CSV table of C-alpha atoms in Angstrom, one decimal:
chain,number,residue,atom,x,y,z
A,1,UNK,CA,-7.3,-48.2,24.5
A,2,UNK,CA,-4.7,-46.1,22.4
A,3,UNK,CA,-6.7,-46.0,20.0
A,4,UNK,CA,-9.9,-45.4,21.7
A,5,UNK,CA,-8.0,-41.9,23.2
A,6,UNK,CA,-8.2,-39.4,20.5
A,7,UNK,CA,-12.0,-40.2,19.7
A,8,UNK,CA,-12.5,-39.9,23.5
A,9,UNK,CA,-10.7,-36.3,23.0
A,10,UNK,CA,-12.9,-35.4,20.1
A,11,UNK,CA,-16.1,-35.9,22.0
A,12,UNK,CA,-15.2,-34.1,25.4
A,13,UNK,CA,-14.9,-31.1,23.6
A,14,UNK,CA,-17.8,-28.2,24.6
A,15,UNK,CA,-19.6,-26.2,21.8
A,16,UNK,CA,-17.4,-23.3,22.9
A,17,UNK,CA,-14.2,-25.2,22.6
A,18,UNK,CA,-15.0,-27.2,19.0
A,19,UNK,CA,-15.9,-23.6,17.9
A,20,UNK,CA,-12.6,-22.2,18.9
A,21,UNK,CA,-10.5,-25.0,17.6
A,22,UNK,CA,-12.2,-25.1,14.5
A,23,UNK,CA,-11.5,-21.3,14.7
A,24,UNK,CA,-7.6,-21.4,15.5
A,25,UNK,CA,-7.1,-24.1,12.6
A,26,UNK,CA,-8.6,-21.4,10.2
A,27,UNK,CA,-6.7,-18.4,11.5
A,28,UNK,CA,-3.4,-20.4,11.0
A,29,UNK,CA,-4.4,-21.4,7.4
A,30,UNK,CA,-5.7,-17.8,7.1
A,31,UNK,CA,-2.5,-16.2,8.0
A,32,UNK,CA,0.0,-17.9,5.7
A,33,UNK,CA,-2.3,-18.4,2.6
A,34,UNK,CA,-4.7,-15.9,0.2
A,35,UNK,CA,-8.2,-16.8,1.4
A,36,UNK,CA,-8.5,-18.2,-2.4
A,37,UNK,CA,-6.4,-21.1,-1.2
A,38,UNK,CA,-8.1,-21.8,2.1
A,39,UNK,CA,-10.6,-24.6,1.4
A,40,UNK,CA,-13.1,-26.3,4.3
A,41,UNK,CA,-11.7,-29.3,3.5
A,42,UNK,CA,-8.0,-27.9,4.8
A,43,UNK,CA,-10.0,-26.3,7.9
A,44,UNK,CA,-11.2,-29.9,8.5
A,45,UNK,CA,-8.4,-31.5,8.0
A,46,UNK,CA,-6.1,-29.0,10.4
A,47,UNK,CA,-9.1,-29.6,12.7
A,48,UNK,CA,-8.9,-33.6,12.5
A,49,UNK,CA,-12.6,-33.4,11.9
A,50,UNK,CA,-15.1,-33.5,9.5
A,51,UNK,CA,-16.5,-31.2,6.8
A,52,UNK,CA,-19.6,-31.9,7.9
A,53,UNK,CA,-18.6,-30.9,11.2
A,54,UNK,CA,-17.0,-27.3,10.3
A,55,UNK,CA,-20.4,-26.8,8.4
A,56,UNK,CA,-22.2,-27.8,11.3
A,57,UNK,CA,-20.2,-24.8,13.8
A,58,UNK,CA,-19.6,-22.1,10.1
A,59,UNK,CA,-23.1,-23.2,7.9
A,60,UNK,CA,-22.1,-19.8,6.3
A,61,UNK,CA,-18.9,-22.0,4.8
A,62,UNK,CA,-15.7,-20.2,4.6
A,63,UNK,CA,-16.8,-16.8,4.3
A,64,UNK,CA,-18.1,-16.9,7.7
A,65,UNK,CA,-15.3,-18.8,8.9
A,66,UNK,CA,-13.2,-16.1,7.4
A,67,UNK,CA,-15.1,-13.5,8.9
A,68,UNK,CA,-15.4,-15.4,12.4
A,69,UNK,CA,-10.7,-16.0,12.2
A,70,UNK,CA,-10.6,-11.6,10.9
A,71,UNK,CA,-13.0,-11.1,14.0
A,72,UNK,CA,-10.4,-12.8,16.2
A,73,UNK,CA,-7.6,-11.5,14.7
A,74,UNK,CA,-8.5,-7.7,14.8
A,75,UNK,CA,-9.3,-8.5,18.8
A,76,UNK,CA,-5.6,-9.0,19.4
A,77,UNK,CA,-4.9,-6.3,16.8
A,78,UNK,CA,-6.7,-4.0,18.4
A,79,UNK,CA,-4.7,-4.6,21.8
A,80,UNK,CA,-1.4,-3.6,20.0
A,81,UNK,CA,-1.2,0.2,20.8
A,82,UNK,CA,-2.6,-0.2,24.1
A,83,UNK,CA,0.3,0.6,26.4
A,84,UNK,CA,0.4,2.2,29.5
A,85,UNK,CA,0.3,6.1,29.3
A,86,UNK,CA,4.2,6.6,30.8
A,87,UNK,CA,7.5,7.4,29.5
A,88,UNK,CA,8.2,9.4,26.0
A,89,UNK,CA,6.0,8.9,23.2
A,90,UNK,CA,8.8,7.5,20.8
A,91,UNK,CA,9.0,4.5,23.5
A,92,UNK,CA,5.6,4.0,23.6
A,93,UNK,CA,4.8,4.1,20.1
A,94,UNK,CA,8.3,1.8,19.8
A,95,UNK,CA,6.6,-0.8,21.8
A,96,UNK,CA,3.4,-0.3,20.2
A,97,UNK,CA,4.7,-0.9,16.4
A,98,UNK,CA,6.9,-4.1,18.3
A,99,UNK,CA,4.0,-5.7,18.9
A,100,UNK,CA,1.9,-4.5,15.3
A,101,UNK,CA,4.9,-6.0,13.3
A,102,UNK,CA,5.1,-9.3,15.2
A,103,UNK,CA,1.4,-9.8,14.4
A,104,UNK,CA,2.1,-8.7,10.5
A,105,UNK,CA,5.0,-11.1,10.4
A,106,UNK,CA,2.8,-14.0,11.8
A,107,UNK,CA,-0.1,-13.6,9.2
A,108,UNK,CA,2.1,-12.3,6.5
A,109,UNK,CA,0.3,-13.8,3.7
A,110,UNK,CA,-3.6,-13.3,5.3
A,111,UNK,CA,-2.5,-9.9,6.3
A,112,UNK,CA,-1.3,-9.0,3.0
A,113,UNK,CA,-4.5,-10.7,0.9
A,114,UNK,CA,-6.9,-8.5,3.4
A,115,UNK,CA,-5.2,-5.1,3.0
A,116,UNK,CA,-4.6,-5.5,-0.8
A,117,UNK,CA,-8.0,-5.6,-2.3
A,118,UNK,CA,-9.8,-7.9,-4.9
A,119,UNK,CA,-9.8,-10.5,-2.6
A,120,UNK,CA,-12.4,-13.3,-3.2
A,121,UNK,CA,-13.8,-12.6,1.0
A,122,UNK,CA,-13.6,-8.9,0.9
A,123,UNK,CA,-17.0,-7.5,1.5
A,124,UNK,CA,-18.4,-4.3,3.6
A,125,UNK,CA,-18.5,-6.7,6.6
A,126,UNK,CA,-14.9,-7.5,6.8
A,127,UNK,CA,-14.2,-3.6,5.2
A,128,UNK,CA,-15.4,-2.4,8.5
A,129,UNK,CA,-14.2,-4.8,11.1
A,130,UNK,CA,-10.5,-3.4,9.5
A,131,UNK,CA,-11.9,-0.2,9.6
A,132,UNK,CA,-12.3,-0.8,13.5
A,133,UNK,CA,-9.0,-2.0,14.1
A,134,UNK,CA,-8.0,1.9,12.5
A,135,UNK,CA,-10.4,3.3,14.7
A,136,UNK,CA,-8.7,1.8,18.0
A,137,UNK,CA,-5.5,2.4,17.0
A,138,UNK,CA,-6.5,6.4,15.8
A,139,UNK,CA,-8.0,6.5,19.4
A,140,UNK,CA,-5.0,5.1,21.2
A,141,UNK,CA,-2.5,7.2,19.7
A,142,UNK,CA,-4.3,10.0,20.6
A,143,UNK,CA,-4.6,9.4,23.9
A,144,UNK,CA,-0.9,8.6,23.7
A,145,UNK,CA,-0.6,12.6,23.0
A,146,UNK,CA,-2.8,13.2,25.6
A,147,UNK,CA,-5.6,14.7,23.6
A,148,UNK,CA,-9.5,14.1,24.3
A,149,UNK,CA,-10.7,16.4,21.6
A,150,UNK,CA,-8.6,16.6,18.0
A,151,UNK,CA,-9.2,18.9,15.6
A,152,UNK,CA,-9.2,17.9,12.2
A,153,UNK,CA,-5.7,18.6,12.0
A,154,UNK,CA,-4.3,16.0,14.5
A,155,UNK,CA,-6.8,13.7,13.6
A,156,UNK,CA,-5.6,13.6,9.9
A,157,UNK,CA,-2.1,13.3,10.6
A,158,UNK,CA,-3.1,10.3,13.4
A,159,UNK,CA,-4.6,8.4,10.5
A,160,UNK,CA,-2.1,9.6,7.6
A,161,UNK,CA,0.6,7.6,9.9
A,162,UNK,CA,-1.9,4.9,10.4
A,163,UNK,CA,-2.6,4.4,6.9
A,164,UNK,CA,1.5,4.7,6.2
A,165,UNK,CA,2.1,1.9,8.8
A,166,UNK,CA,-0.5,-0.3,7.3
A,167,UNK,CA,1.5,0.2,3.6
A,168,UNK,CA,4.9,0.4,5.3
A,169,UNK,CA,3.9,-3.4,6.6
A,170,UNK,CA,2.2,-4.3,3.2
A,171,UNK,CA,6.1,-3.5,1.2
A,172,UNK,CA,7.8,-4.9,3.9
A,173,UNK,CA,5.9,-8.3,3.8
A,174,UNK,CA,7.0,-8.0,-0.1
A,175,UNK,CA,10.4,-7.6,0.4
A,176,UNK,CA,10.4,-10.5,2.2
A,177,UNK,CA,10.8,-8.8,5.8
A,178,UNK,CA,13.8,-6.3,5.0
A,179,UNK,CA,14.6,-3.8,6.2
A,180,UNK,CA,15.4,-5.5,9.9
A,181,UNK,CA,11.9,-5.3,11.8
A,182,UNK,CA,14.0,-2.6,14.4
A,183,UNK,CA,14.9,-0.2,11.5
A,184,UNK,CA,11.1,-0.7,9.9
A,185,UNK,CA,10.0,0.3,13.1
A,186,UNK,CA,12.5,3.7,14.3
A,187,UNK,CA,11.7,4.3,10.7
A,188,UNK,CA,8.3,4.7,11.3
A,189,UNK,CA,8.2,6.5,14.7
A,190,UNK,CA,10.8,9.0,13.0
A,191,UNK,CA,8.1,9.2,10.2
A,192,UNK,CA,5.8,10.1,13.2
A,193,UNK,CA,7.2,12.5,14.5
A,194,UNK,CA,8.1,14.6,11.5
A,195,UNK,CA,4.8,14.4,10.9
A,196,UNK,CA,3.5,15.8,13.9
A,197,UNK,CA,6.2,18.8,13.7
A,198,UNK,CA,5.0,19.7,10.1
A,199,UNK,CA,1.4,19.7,10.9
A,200,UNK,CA,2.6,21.9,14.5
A,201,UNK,CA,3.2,24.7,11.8
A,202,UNK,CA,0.4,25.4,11.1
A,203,UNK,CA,-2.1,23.9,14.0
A,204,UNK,CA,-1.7,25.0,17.7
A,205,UNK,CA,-3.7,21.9,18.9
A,206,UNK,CA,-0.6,20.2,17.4
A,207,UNK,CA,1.9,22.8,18.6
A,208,UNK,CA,1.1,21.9,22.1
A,209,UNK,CA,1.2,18.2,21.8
A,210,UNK,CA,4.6,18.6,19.9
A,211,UNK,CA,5.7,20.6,22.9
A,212,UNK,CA,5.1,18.2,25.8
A,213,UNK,CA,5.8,15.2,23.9
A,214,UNK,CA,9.2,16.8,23.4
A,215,UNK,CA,9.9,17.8,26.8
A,216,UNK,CA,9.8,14.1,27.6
A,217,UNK,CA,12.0,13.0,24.9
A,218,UNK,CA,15.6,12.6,26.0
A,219,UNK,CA,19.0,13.6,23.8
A,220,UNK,CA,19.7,9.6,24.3
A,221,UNK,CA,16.9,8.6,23.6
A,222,UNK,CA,15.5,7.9,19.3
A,223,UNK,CA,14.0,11.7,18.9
A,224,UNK,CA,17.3,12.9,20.0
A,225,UNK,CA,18.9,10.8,18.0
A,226,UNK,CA,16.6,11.7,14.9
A,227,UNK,CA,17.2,15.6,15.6
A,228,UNK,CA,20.7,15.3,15.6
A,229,UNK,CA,21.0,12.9,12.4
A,230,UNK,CA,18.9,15.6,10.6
A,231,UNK,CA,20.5,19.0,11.5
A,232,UNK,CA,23.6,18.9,9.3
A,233,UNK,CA,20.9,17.9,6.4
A,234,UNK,CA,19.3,21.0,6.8
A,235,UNK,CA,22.4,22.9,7.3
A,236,UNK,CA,22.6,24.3,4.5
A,237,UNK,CA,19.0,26.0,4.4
A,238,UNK,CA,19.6,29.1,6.0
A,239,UNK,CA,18.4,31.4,3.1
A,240,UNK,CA,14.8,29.5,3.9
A,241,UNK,CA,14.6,31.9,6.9
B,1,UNK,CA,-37.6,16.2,-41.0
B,2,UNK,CA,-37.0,17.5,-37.1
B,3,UNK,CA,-37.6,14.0,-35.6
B,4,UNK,CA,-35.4,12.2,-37.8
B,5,UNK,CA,-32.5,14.3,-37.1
B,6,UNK,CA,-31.8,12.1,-33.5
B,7,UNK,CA,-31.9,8.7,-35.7
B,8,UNK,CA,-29.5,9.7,-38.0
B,9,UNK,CA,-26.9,10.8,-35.3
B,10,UNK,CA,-27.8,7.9,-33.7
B,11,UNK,CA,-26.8,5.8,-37.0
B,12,UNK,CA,-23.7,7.8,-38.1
B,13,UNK,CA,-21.6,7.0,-34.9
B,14,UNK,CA,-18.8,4.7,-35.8
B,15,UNK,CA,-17.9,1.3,-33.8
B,16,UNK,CA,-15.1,3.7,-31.5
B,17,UNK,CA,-16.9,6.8,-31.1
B,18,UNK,CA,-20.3,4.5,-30.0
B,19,UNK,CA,-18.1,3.0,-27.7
B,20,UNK,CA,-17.0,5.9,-26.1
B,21,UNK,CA,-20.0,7.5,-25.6
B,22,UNK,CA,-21.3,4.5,-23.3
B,23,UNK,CA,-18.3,4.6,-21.3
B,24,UNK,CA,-18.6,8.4,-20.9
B,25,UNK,CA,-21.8,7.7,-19.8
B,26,UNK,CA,-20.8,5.1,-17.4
B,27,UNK,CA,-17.8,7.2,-16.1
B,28,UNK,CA,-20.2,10.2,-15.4
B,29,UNK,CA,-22.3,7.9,-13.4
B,30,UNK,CA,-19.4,5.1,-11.9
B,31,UNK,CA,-18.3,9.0,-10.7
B,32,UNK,CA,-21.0,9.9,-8.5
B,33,UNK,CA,-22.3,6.7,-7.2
B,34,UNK,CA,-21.2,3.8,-5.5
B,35,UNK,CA,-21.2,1.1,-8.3
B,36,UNK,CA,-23.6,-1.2,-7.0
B,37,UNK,CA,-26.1,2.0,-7.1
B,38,UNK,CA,-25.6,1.8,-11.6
B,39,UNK,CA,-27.5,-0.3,-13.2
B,40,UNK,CA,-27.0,-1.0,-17.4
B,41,UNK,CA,-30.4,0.3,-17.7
B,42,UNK,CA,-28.9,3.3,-15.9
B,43,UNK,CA,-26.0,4.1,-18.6
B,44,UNK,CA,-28.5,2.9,-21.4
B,45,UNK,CA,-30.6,5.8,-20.2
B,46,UNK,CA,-27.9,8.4,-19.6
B,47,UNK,CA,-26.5,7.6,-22.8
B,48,UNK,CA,-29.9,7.5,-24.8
B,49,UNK,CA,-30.0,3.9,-26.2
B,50,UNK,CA,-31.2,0.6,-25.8
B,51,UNK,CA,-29.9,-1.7,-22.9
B,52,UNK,CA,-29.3,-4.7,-25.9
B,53,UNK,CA,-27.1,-2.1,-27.4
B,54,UNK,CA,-24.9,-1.5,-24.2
B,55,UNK,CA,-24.5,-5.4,-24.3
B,56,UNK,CA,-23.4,-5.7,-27.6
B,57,UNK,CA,-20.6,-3.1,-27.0
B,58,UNK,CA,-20.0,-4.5,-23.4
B,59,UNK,CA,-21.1,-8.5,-23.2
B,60,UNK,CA,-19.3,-9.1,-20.0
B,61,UNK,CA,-22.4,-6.4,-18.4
B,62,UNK,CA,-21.7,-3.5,-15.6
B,63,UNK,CA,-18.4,-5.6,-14.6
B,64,UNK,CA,-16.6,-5.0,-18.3
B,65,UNK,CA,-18.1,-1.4,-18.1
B,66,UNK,CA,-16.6,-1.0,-14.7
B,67,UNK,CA,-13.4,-1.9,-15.6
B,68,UNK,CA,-13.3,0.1,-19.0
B,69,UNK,CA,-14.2,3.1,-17.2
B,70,UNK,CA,-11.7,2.5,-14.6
B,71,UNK,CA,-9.3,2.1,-17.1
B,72,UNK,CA,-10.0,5.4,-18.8
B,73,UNK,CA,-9.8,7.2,-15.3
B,74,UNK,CA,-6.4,5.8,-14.6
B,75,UNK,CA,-5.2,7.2,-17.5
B,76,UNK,CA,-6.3,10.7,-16.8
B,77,UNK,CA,-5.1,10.1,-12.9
B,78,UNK,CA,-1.3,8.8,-14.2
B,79,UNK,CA,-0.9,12.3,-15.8
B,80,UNK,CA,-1.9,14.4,-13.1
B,81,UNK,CA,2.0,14.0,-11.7
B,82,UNK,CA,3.7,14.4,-15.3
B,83,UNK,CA,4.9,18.1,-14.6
B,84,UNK,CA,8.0,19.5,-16.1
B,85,UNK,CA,10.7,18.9,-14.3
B,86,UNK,CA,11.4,22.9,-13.5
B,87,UNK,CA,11.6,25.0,-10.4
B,88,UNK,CA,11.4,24.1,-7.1
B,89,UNK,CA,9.9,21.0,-6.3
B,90,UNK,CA,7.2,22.1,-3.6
B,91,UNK,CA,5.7,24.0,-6.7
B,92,UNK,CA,5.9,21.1,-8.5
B,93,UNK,CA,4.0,18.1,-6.1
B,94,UNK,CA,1.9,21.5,-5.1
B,95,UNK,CA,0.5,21.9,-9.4
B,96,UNK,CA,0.8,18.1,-9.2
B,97,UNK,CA,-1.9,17.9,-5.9
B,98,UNK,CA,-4.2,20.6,-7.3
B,99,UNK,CA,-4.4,18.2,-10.8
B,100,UNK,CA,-5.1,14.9,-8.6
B,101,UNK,CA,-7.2,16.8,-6.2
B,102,UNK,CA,-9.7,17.9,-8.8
B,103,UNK,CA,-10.0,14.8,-10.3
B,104,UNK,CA,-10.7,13.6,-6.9
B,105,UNK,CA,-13.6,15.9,-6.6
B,106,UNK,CA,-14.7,15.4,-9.9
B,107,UNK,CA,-15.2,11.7,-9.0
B,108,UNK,CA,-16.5,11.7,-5.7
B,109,UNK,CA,-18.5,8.9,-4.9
B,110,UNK,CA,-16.7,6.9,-7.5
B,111,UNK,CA,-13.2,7.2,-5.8
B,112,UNK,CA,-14.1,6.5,-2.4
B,113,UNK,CA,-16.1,3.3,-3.6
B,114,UNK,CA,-12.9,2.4,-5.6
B,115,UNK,CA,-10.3,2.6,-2.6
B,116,UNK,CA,-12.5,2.3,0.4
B,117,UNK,CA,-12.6,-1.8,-0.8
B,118,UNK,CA,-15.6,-4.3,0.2
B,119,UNK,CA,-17.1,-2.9,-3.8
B,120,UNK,CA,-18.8,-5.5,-5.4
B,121,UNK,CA,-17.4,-5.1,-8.4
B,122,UNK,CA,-13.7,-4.9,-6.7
B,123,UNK,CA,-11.2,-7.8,-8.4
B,124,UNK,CA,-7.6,-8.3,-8.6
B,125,UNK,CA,-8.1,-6.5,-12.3
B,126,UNK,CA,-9.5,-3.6,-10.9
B,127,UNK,CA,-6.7,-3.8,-7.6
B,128,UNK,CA,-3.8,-4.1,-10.5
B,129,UNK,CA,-5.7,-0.9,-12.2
B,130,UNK,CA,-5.2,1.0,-9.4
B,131,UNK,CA,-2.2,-0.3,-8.5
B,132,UNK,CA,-0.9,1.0,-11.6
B,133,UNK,CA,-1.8,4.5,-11.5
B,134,UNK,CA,0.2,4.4,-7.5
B,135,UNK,CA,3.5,2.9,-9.3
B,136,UNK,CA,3.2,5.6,-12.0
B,137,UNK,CA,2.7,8.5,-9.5
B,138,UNK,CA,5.5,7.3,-7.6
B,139,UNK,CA,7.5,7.2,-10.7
B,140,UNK,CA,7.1,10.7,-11.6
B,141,UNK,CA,7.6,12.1,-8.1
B,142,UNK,CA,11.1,10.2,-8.3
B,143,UNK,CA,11.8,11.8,-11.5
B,144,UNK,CA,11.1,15.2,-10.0
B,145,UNK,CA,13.4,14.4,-7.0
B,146,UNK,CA,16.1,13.7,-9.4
B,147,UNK,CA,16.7,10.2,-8.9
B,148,UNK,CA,17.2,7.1,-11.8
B,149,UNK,CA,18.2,4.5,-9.6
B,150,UNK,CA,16.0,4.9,-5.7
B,151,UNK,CA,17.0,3.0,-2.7
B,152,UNK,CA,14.5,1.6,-0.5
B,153,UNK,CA,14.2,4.2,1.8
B,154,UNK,CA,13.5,6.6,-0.9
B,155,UNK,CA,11.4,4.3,-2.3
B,156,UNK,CA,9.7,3.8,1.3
B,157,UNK,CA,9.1,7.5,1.6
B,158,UNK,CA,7.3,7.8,-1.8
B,159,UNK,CA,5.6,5.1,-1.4
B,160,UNK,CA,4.2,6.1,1.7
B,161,UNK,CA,3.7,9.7,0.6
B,162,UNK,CA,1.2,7.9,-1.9
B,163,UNK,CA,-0.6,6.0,0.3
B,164,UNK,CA,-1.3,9.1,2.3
B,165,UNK,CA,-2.8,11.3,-0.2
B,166,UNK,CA,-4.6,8.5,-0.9
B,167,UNK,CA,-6.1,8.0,2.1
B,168,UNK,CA,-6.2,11.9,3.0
B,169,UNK,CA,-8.2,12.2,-0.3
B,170,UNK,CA,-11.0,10.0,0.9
B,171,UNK,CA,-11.1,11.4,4.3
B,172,UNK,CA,-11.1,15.0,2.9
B,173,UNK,CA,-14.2,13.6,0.5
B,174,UNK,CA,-15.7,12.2,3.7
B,175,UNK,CA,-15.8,15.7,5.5
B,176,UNK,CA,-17.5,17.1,2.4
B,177,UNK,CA,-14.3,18.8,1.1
B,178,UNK,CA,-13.3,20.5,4.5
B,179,UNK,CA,-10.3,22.1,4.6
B,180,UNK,CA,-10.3,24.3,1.7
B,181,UNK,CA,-8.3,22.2,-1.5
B,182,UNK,CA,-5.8,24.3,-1.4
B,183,UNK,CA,-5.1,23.7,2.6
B,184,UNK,CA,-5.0,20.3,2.0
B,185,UNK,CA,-2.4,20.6,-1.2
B,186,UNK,CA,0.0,22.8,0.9
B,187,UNK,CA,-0.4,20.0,4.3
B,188,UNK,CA,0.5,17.6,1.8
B,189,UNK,CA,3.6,19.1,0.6
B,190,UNK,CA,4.7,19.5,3.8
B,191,UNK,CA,4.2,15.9,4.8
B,192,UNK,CA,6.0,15.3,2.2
B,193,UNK,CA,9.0,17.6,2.9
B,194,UNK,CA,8.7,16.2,6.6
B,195,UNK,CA,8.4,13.0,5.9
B,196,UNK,CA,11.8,13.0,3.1
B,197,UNK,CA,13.6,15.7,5.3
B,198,UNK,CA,12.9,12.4,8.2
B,199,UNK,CA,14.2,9.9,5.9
B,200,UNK,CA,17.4,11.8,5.1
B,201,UNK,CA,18.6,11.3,8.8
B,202,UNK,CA,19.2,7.9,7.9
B,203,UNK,CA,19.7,7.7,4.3
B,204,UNK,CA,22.4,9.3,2.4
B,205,UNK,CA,20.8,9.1,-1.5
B,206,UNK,CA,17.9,11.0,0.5
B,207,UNK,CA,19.9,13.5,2.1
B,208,UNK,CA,21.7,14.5,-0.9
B,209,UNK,CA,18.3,14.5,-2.2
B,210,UNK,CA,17.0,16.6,0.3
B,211,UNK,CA,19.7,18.8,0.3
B,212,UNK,CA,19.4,19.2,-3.8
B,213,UNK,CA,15.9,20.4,-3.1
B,214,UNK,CA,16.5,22.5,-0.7
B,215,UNK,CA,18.6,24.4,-2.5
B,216,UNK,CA,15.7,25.7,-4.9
B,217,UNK,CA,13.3,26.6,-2.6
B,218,UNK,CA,12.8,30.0,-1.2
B,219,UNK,CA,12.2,31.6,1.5
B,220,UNK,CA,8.9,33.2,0.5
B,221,UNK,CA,8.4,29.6,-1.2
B,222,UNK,CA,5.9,26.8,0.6
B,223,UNK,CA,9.3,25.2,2.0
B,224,UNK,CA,10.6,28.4,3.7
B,225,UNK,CA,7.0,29.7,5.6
B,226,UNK,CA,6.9,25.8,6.5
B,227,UNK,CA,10.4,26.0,7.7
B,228,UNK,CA,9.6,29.7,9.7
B,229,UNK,CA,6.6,28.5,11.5
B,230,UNK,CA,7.7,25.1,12.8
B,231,UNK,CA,11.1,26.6,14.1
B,232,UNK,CA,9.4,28.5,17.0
B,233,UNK,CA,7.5,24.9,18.0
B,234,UNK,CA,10.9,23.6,18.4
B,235,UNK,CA,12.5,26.2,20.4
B,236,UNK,CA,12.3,24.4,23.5
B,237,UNK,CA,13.8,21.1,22.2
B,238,UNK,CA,17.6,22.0,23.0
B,239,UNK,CA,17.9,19.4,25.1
B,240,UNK,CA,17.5,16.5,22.9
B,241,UNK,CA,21.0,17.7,21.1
């Protein structure tokens, strides 16, 4: 009878879940190694099926497995800068870029093989179902500031930090996860913000977010902090007025 | 006597300067079209010889053409950030920027096929290509900021700078060249100025850095009208110190 329970287990199993346990086998070997060293044989075996089997759910082989494990990974990628619309930007964006760096360090290696290009599954498909997860994280932060309609200059500096977090994660993952995951991430909402202040010089769209956004900041809180780390830097600019 | 005058050209080209008149040809059109849009026959044409002859020069076909003419680009891209190392350095990145942004729009199509990933002819050759030309910008940027021996978070903030004209550079190409180049230079520089001035709060090579900088700009300088019109913005931040 012991022996009779795992093939019992194998058989019970719906279309829906096989698919999905096939699936979750191939998003952990996805995460940790290139997709160069993913073959269906390891799927199957993770599985504790056949190859026949994981041809029978993918009969695209691995590049649609691949494409089927990036389609579930961008889901809950996607879900990262959600976050309800209360409380100061820099805590918001804080929480958001907790949860973005939690996924980067859990699919460290399939992360990295993705975003760097000249991998052997990159194709347009997979090209745009990253470009998607941009997209949703563009369009969250900008709700974050409160804006339905950017110009082009909020928009652009939305995406430059986008694109900066996506590289900022890509070194990290290189340098074997240092800085601490905390400093990586004040780092980056500091980034932000300077941003957002530079582009406020010369865009009133921008001008207007910068203002309300500040008004909720706090001096306790990390933008007060990042104000008054900064001051006696610039201290000695006056003849730039 | 006139219709010979082509065949003897055609004969008196050495080994180098046939080769290099293909890959012009191939740069002109890897430029201005996605490369799965150029054929051999294509560069055969545009360079007015036989498709048998582009083989013999290139065996490995459009992928060895690709990659030669990649190569040749990247050369001309690593010097757009050479610049002596005089005057203040927001006239510097800003000569720098107008160099890399007219080779952008020189190479249109080419360059966003290139970074946007999901090319066909996309490999880790081609990935370490470009990576090479990013290492060597970031190099020369940390020469102008003075600095032999860079700390990870000056390291970070170059890095990241980078990345964003990178990415700015393709969305800019994507709204058919909209804002004005020279709109786009000057937002640059002062997301890079931001961005450092950011970093400095936290790291002291970056302050001094900073402070270094600061000290050659002017106030009717790029650094000082950035500097004038993001004070008012911030007026109403006193709170946070």
């Amino acid at each position: 009878m012991t022996s009779e329970a795992p093939t019992r287990a194998y058989r019970r199993l719906s279309v829906e879940e096989r698919r999905r346990q096939l699936l979750d086998a191939a998003l952990t070997l996805f995460a940790h190694r290139a997709p160069e060293e993913v073959s269906l044989d390891d799927v199957a075996e993770a599985a504790g099926v056949s190859r026949p089997l994981v041809y029978r759910y993918f009969p695209g082989g691995k590049q649609q497995l691949y494409e089927a494990a990036l389609r579930s990974a961008a889901d809950d990628l996607r879900q990262c800068f959600a976050e309800p619309p209360e409380g100061p930007l820099s805590h918001r964006l804080a929480r958001a870029l907790d949860r973005y760096l939690a996924f980067v360090a859990r699919h460290d290696a399939g992360f990295s093989a993705l975003l760097q290009g000249g991998s052997v599954v990159e194709t347009s498909r997979t090209t745009a179902i990253v470009d998607g997860v941009r997209r949703a994280a563009a369009g969250h932060i900008l709700t974050h500031l409160g804006v339905e309609d950017p110009g082009p200059g909020l928009r652009m500096t939305v995406r430059m930090w986008i694109t900066s977090v996506e590289a900022a994660s890509l070194i990290w993952l290189d340098q074997d996860k240092e800085p601490p995951v905390e400093e990586l991430r004040d780092w980056l909402v500091e980034q932000f913000v300077a941003g957002l202040v530079a582009t406020a010089g010369r865009d009133a769209q921008t001008a207007e977010v910068v203002r309300s956004a500040l008004a909720l900041e706090s001096a306790e809180g990390p933008v007060g902090a990042l104000a008054r780390r900064v001051l006696p830097v610039l201290g000695g600019a006056g003849h730039l007025l």
